[in-house]
XYZ file of C-alpha atoms in Angstrom:
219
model
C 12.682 -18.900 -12.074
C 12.093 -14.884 -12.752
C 10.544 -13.542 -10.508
C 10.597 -9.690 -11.485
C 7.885 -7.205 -12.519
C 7.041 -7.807 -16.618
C 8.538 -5.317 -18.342
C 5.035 -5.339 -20.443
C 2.133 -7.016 -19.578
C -0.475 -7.568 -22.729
C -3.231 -4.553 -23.480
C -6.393 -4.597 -22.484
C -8.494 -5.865 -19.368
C -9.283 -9.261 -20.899
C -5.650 -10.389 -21.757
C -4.809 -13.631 -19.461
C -2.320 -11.749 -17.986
C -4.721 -9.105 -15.945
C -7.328 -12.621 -15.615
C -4.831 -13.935 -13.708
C -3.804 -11.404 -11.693
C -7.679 -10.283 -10.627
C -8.205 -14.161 -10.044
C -5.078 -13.697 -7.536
C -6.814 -10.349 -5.945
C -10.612 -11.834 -5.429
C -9.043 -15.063 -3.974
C -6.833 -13.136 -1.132
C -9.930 -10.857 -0.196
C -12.231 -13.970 -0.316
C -10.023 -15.509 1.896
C -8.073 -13.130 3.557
C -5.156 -14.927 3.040
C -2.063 -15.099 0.390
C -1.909 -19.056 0.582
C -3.266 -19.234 -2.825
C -2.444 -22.147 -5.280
C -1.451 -21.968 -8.958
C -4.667 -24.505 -9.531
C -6.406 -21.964 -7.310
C -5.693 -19.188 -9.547
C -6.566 -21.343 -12.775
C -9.552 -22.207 -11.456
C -10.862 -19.052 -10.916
C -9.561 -17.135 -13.977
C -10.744 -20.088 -16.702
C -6.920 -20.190 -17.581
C -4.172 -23.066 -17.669
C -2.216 -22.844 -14.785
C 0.787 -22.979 -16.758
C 0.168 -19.359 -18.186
C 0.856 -18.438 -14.620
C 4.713 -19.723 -15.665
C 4.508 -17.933 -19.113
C 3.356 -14.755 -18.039
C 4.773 -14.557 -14.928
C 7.496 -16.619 -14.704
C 6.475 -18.587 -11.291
C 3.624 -17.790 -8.676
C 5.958 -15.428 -6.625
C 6.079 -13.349 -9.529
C 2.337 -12.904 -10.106
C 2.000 -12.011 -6.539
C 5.151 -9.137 -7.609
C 3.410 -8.002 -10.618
C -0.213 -7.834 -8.831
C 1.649 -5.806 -5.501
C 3.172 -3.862 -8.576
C -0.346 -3.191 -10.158
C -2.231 -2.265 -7.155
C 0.833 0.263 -5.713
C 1.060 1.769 -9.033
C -1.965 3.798 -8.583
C -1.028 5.209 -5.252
C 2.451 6.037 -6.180
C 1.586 7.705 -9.528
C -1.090 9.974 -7.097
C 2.630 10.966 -5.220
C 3.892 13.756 -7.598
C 0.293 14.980 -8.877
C -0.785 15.370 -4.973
C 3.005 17.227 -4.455
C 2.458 20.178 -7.123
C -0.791 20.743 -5.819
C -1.625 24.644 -4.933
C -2.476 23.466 -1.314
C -0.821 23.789 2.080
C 1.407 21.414 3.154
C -0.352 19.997 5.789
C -3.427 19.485 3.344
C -1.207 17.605 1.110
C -0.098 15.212 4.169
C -3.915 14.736 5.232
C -4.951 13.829 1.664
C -2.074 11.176 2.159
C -2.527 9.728 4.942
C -5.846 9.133 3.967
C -4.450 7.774 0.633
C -2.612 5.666 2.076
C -4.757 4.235 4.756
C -7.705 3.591 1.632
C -5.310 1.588 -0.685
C -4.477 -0.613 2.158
C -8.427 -1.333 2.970
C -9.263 -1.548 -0.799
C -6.418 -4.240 -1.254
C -6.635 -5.878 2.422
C -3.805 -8.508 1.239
C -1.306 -5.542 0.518
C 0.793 -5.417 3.791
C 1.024 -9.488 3.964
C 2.244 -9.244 0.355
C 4.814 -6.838 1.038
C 6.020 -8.936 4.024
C 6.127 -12.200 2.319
C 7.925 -10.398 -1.135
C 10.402 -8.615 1.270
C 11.480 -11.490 3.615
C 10.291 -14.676 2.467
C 11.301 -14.457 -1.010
C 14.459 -14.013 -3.213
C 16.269 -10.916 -2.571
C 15.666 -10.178 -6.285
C 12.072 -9.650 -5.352
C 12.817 -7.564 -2.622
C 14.659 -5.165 -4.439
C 11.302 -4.613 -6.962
C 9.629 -4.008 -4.152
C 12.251 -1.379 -2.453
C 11.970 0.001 -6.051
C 8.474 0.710 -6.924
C 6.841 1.240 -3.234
C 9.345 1.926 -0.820
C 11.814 3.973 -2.384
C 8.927 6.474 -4.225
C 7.418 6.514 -0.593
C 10.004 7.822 1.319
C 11.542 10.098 -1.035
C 8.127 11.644 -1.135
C 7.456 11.776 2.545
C 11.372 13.755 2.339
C 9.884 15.941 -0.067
C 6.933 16.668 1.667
C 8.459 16.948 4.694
C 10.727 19.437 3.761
C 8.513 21.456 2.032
C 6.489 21.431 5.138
C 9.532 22.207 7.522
C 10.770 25.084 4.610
C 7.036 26.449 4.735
C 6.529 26.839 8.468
C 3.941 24.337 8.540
C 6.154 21.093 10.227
C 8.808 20.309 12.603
C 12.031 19.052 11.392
C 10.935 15.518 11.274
C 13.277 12.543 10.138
C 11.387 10.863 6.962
C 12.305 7.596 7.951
C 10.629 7.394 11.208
C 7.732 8.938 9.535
C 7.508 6.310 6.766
C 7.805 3.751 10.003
C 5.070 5.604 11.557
C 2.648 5.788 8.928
C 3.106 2.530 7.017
C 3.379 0.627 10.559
C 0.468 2.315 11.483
C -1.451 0.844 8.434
C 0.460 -2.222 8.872
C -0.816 -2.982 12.813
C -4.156 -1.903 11.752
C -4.519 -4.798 8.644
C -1.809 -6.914 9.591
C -2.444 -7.416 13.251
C -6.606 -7.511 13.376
C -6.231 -10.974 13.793
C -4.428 -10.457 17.076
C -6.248 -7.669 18.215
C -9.889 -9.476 17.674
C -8.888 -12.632 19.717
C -7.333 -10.147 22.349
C -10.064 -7.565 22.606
C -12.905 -8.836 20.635
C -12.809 -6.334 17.426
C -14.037 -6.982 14.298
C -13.037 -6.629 11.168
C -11.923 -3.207 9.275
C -14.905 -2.125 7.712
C -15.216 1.172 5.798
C -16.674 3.249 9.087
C -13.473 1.558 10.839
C -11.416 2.852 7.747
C -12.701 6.515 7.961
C -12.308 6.733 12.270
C -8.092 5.337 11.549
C -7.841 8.185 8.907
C -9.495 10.548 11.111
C -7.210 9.252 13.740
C -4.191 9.278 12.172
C -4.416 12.332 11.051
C -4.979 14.081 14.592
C -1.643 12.108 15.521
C 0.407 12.280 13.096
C -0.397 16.376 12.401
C -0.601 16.739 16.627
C 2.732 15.634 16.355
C 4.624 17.375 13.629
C 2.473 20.860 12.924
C 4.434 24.098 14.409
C 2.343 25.196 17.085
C 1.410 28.520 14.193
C -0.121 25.865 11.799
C -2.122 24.139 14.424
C -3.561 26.729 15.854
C -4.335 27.593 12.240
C -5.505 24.353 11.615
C -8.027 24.195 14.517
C -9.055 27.661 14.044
């Protein structure tokens, strides 16, 4: 079965097609888990489970087209936050932070993007190369260089920044589990959310700001 991204989905927030898909989303959050059913998903959108099939072509490509859906936001933000009149290093802030929030707001993102990338057909894991990690790291080159051509950054390899930042995120909602048994944490609320960003930030910038734009920076 297709698995790949619709090419259209139908208008409007009531078609069956976006039912479905929220159905998907509350389920994962409710259970913060992506071993959802297709009688799951009926259930909880009032649909036929076999419009899953029709619109979608099989579950693993609802779970595509809803990763799809809730990336598209975040990668459409990419070029708008890149032509902004702003320094480099305030465009990189406002993304981390970007970043970090879309994972909170869709806590079933990173498990989706593992499952789609390894456990699926390599089909699927070429739509997801295409619309999330492809657009991210040719932005964090972009930004990067802009950065370096600027003054503002060290040369700094945009692949082991992408690994930096989206590990980062991915440890943080990916690996709670672990980390709660180990050391008694709980889960990521939105204070949690705001101290990572905050966090991040003082690493990530610590770590690739000329020693000009930091002192700038903490001036």
């Amino acid at each position: 079965m297709a698995t790949s991204v619709p090419n259209r989905l139908p208008a409007g927030k009531n078609s069956t097609a976006e039912k479905l898909l929220v159905a998907a989303s509350e389920l994962m959050i409710e259970r913060s888990s992506i071993e959802i059913s297709l009688s799951d998903i009926a259930q909880k959108s009032g649909a036929n489970a076999a419009l899953v099939k029709y619109h979608f072509g099989n579950k693993d490509g609802l779970l595509l087209a809803l990763l799809a859906r809730d990336a598209a936001t975040e990668m459409s933000n990419l070029e708008y936050l890149l032509a902004q009149p702003i320094t480099s290093t305030a465009k990189l802030k406002l993304h981390i932070g970007g970043i970090i929030r879309a994972y909170h707001r869709f806590p079933y993102m990173n498990r989706l993007i593992h499952y789609l990338l390894h456990e699926t057909s390599a089909s699927s894991a070429d739509e997801v190369s295409k619309f999330f990690v492809a657009p991210l790291l040719d932005f964090h080159r972009r930004l990067l260089a802009e950065g370096v051509s600027r003054g503002e950054f060290r040369p700094t390899d945009p692949v082991l920044f992408y690994t930096s930042l989206i590990g980062a995120c991915d440890h943080l909602f990916f690996g709670r589990h672990a980390m709660s048994r180990a050391t008694g944490v709980g889960p990521v609320t939105d204070d949690v959310c705001r101290q990572y960003i905050k966090h991040m930030e003082t690493l990530i910038c610590g770590g690739i700001l000329t020693q000009a734009e930091e002192a700038a920076a903490a001036g």
